Amino acid sequence: MQQDSVRRTTVAAAACGALLLVLSACVTIAPGQARAAHGPRDARGQDAPTPTEPSAPTADPARIPGVGDRLYRRVPAGSRQVVAVYGEGRDSAASRVVLYTRRDGRWHPVGSWPAHNGRAGWTTHHHEGDRRSPVGVFTLSDAGGVLADPGTRLPYDRNEAAYAPPAGWDEAHQHDFDYVIAIDYNRIRGTPPRDATRPWGAGRGGGIWLHMDHGSGTSACVSVSEDAMRLLLRTLDPAREPVVVMGDRATLTA
């Protein structure tokens, strides 16, 4: 999510230890696919270019708009909250986030916001440094940030020192991690988002979060406005098995 000079600053800040592995994964222009039911599982507010609203009626109101069979089958049967990330294109950093809740057997949109994803777009085979966000269905189980818990039901890890970007990063990025929600890609659920453990190995990338937007593409994370992050944090409920379904529109509909 940043320029190469920022990346050099990150590497130089060795004193930050393992935490920088997580932060660099989310904040440099270089960089958690959850399984639907078990194992390690799989936004500042400047608007991104706004894609077409994805919440138009579909033939099947019991389905999430714009999500085809391949990915919809991976949404846990008990899930009643889905954060859908609709990428504008495979190589685009512009996207739209829509929060859906399921009531009476139908998915209802709760909020919709412009967002950013990986600077280089999307991939179904994410690896460290590809600058692309991973396509897939991932659980959402842990949150944290610099600011105090705004009232979330998710476990919340407030740690000002741990989530504060290094001083060398430019002003646009200084609030990226005021609020974060870990996307359970290549991480251990039930640990703080800053935990740098990578069950599938470092080469598969990690440290992929929903976090606050700085107005441009990320390394692999998904970023939305502060208002959006607050609403997400106050709405997502572990008892409703929240997941994120994310990818470019063409791949999502497959």
PDB file of N, CA and C in Angstrom, residues 15-54:
ATOM      1  N   ALA A  15      13.616  -2.944  14.993  1.00  0.00           N
ATOM      2  CA  ALA A  15      13.224  -2.979  16.397  1.00  0.00           C
ATOM      3  C   ALA A  15      11.767  -3.340  16.574  1.00  0.00           C
ATOM      4  N   CYS A  16      10.993  -3.188  15.550  1.00  0.00           N
ATOM      5  CA  CYS A  16       9.579  -3.526  15.651  1.00  0.00           C
ATOM      6  C   CYS A  16       9.366  -5.035  15.635  1.00  0.00           C
ATOM      7  N   GLY A  17      10.377  -5.796  15.276  1.00  0.00           N
ATOM      8  CA  GLY A  17      10.318  -7.245  15.370  1.00  0.00           C
ATOM      9  C   GLY A  17       9.218  -7.854  14.532  1.00  0.00           C
ATOM     10  N   ALA A  18       8.607  -8.862  15.112  1.00  0.00           N
ATOM     11  CA  ALA A  18       7.610  -9.640  14.375  1.00  0.00           C
ATOM     12  C   ALA A  18       6.421  -8.824  13.958  1.00  0.00           C
ATOM     13  N   LEU A  19       6.093  -7.775  14.707  1.00  0.00           N
ATOM     14  CA  LEU A  19       4.936  -6.959  14.341  1.00  0.00           C
ATOM     15  C   LEU A  19       5.107  -6.346  12.970  1.00  0.00           C
ATOM     16  N   LEU A  20       6.323  -5.926  12.628  1.00  0.00           N
ATOM     17  CA  LEU A  20       6.532  -5.318  11.320  1.00  0.00           C
ATOM     18  C   LEU A  20       6.243  -6.292  10.190  1.00  0.00           C
ATOM     19  N   LEU A  21       6.415  -7.591  10.461  1.00  0.00           N
ATOM     20  CA  LEU A  21       6.039  -8.559   9.434  1.00  0.00           C
ATOM     21  C   LEU A  21       4.578  -8.422   9.084  1.00  0.00           C
ATOM     22  N   VAL A  22       3.748  -8.230  10.107  1.00  0.00           N
ATOM     23  CA  VAL A  22       2.319  -8.050   9.876  1.00  0.00           C
ATOM     24  C   VAL A  22       2.059  -6.712   9.213  1.00  0.00           C
ATOM     25  N   LEU A  23       2.637  -5.629   9.744  1.00  0.00           N
ATOM     26  CA  LEU A  23       2.361  -4.302   9.207  1.00  0.00           C
ATOM     27  C   LEU A  23       2.850  -4.163   7.785  1.00  0.00           C
ATOM     28  N   SER A  24       4.046  -4.677   7.489  1.00  0.00           N
ATOM     29  CA  SER A  24       4.547  -4.568   6.127  1.00  0.00           C
ATOM     30  C   SER A  24       3.693  -5.365   5.164  1.00  0.00           C
ATOM     31  N   ALA A  25       3.118  -6.456   5.645  1.00  0.00           N
ATOM     32  CA  ALA A  25       2.240  -7.243   4.788  1.00  0.00           C
ATOM     33  C   ALA A  25       1.025  -6.452   4.384  1.00  0.00           C
ATOM     34  N   CYS A  26       0.604  -5.533   5.223  1.00  0.00           N
ATOM     35  CA  CYS A  26      -0.605  -4.791   4.958  1.00  0.00           C
ATOM     36  C   CYS A  26      -0.352  -3.410   4.395  1.00  0.00           C
ATOM     37  N   VAL A  27       0.830  -2.854   4.521  1.00  0.00           N
ATOM     38  CA  VAL A  27       1.008  -1.450   4.229  1.00  0.00           C
ATOM     39  C   VAL A  27       2.007  -1.130   3.148  1.00  0.00           C
ATOM     40  N   THR A  28       2.893  -1.994   2.779  1.00  0.00           N
ATOM     41  CA  THR A  28       3.738  -1.699   1.651  1.00  0.00           C
ATOM     42  C   THR A  28       3.009  -2.083   0.382  1.00  0.00           C
ATOM     43  N   ILE A  29       3.513  -1.680  -0.769  1.00  0.00           N
ATOM     44  CA  ILE A  29       2.824  -2.050  -1.995  1.00  0.00           C
ATOM     45  C   ILE A  29       3.067  -3.514  -2.325  1.00  0.00           C
ATOM     46  N   ALA A  30       3.938  -4.185  -1.587  1.00  0.00           N
ATOM     47  CA  ALA A  30       4.093  -5.597  -1.769  1.00  0.00           C
ATOM     48  C   ALA A  30       3.067  -6.406  -1.005  1.00  0.00           C
ATOM     49  N   PRO A  31       2.695  -7.136   0.335  1.00  0.00           N
ATOM     50  CA  PRO A  31       1.421  -7.382   0.929  1.00  0.00           C
ATOM     51  C   PRO A  31       1.277  -6.303   1.914  1.00  0.00           C
ATOM     52  N   GLY A  32      -5.403 -12.640   6.068  1.00  0.00           N
ATOM     53  CA  GLY A  32      -5.260 -13.645   6.142  1.00  0.00           C
ATOM     54  C   GLY A  32      -6.247 -14.273   5.213  1.00  0.00           C
ATOM     55  N   GLN A  33      -7.214 -18.006   2.749  1.00  0.00           N
ATOM     56  CA  GLN A  33      -8.431 -18.433   2.091  1.00  0.00           C
ATOM     57  C   GLN A  33      -8.959 -19.285   3.207  1.00  0.00           C
ATOM     58  N   ALA A  34      -9.883 -18.903   3.758  1.00  0.00           N
ATOM     59  CA  ALA A  34     -10.300 -19.690   4.897  1.00  0.00           C
ATOM     60  C   ALA A  34     -11.123 -20.835   4.418  1.00  0.00           C
ATOM     61  N   ARG A  35     -10.993 -21.934   5.114  1.00  0.00           N
ATOM     62  CA  ARG A  35     -11.884 -23.017   4.798  1.00  0.00           C
ATOM     63  C   ARG A  35     -13.223 -22.704   5.406  1.00  0.00           C
ATOM     64  N   ALA A  36     -14.275 -23.174   4.765  1.00  0.00           N
ATOM     65  CA  ALA A  36     -15.608 -22.753   5.171  1.00  0.00           C
ATOM     66  C   ALA A  36     -15.978 -23.259   6.539  1.00  0.00           C
ATOM     67  N   ALA A  37     -15.440 -24.379   6.998  1.00  0.00           N
ATOM     68  CA  ALA A  37     -15.943 -24.934   8.230  1.00  0.00           C
ATOM     69  C   ALA A  37     -14.888 -25.239   9.262  1.00  0.00           C
ATOM     70  N   HIS A  38     -13.574 -25.377   8.900  1.00  0.00           N
ATOM     71  CA  HIS A  38     -12.630 -25.778   9.918  1.00  0.00           C
ATOM     72  C   HIS A  38     -11.211 -25.450   9.484  1.00  0.00           C
ATOM     73  N   GLY A  39     -10.270 -25.582  10.457  1.00  0.00           N
ATOM     74  CA  GLY A  39      -8.866 -25.340  10.187  1.00  0.00           C
ATOM     75  C   GLY A  39      -8.578 -23.852  10.125  1.00  0.00           C
ATOM     76  N   PRO A  40      -7.317 -23.433   9.711  1.00  0.00           N
ATOM     77  CA  PRO A  40      -7.023 -22.020   9.546  1.00  0.00           C
ATOM     78  C   PRO A  40      -7.925 -21.463   8.468  1.00  0.00           C
ATOM     79  N   ARG A  41      -8.666 -20.419   8.742  1.00  0.00           N
ATOM     80  CA  ARG A  41      -9.663 -19.996   7.778  1.00  0.00           C
ATOM     81  C   ARG A  41      -9.446 -18.609   7.233  1.00  0.00           C
ATOM     82  N   ASP A  42     -10.121 -20.016   5.773  1.00  0.00           N
ATOM     83  CA  ASP A  42     -10.366 -18.900   4.964  1.00  0.00           C
ATOM     84  C   ASP A  42     -11.790 -18.728   5.469  1.00  0.00           C
ATOM     85  N   ALA A  43     -11.330   1.084   5.588  1.00  0.00           N
ATOM     86  CA  ALA A  43     -11.472   0.776   5.440  1.00  0.00           C
ATOM     87  C   ALA A  43     -10.701   1.710   5.807  1.00  0.00           C
ATOM     88  N   ARG A  44     -10.481   7.559   5.874  1.00  0.00           N
ATOM     89  CA  ARG A  44     -10.204   7.831   5.703  1.00  0.00           C
ATOM     90  C   ARG A  44     -10.907   8.091   4.458  1.00  0.00           C
ATOM     91  N   GLY A  45     -11.016   8.243   4.361  1.00  0.00           N
ATOM     92  CA  GLY A  45     -12.317   8.326   3.784  1.00  0.00           C
ATOM     93  C   GLY A  45     -12.407   8.839   2.393  1.00  0.00           C
ATOM     94  N   GLN A  46     -11.342   8.875   1.545  1.00  0.00           N
ATOM     95  CA  GLN A  46     -11.548   9.324   0.179  1.00  0.00           C
ATOM     96  C   GLN A  46     -12.170   8.218  -0.630  1.00  0.00           C
ATOM     97  N   ASP A  47     -13.164   8.592  -1.422  1.00  0.00           N
ATOM     98  CA  ASP A  47     -13.884   7.595  -2.186  1.00  0.00           C
ATOM     99  C   ASP A  47     -13.044   7.069  -3.339  1.00  0.00           C
ATOM    100  N   ALA A  48     -13.125   5.794  -3.545  1.00  0.00           N
ATOM    101  CA  ALA A  48     -12.549   5.192  -4.732  1.00  0.00           C
ATOM    102  C   ALA A  48     -13.539   5.349  -5.874  1.00  0.00           C
ATOM    103  N   PRO A  49     -13.084   5.132  -7.116  1.00  0.00           N
ATOM    104  CA  PRO A  49     -14.053   5.091  -8.203  1.00  0.00           C
ATOM    105  C   PRO A  49     -15.144   4.090  -7.860  1.00  0.00           C
ATOM    106  N   THR A  50     -16.382   4.487  -8.030  1.00  0.00           N
ATOM    107  CA  THR A  50     -17.496   3.691  -7.528  1.00  0.00           C
ATOM    108  C   THR A  50     -18.038   2.755  -8.588  1.00  0.00           C
ATOM    109  N   PRO A  51     -17.865   1.448  -8.400  1.00  0.00           N
ATOM    110  CA  PRO A  51     -18.450   0.511  -9.353  1.00  0.00           C
ATOM    111  C   PRO A  51     -19.971   0.500  -9.265  1.00  0.00           C
ATOM    112  N   THR A  52     -20.586  -0.215 -10.183  1.00  0.00           N
ATOM    113  CA  THR A  52     -22.034  -0.353 -10.149  1.00  0.00           C
ATOM    114  C   THR A  52     -22.463  -1.012  -8.858  1.00  0.00           C
ATOM    115  N   GLU A  53     -23.532  -0.530  -8.261  1.00  0.00           N
ATOM    116  CA  GLU A  53     -24.039  -1.127  -7.022  1.00  0.00           C
ATOM    117  C   GLU A  53     -24.329  -2.604  -7.247  1.00  0.00           C
ATOM    118  N   PRO A  54     -23.834  -3.472  -6.339  1.00  0.00           N
ATOM    119  CA  PRO A  54     -24.040  -4.897  -6.522  1.00  0.00           C
ATOM    120  C   PRO A  54     -25.310  -5.428  -5.903  1.00  0.00           C
TER     121      PRO A  54
END
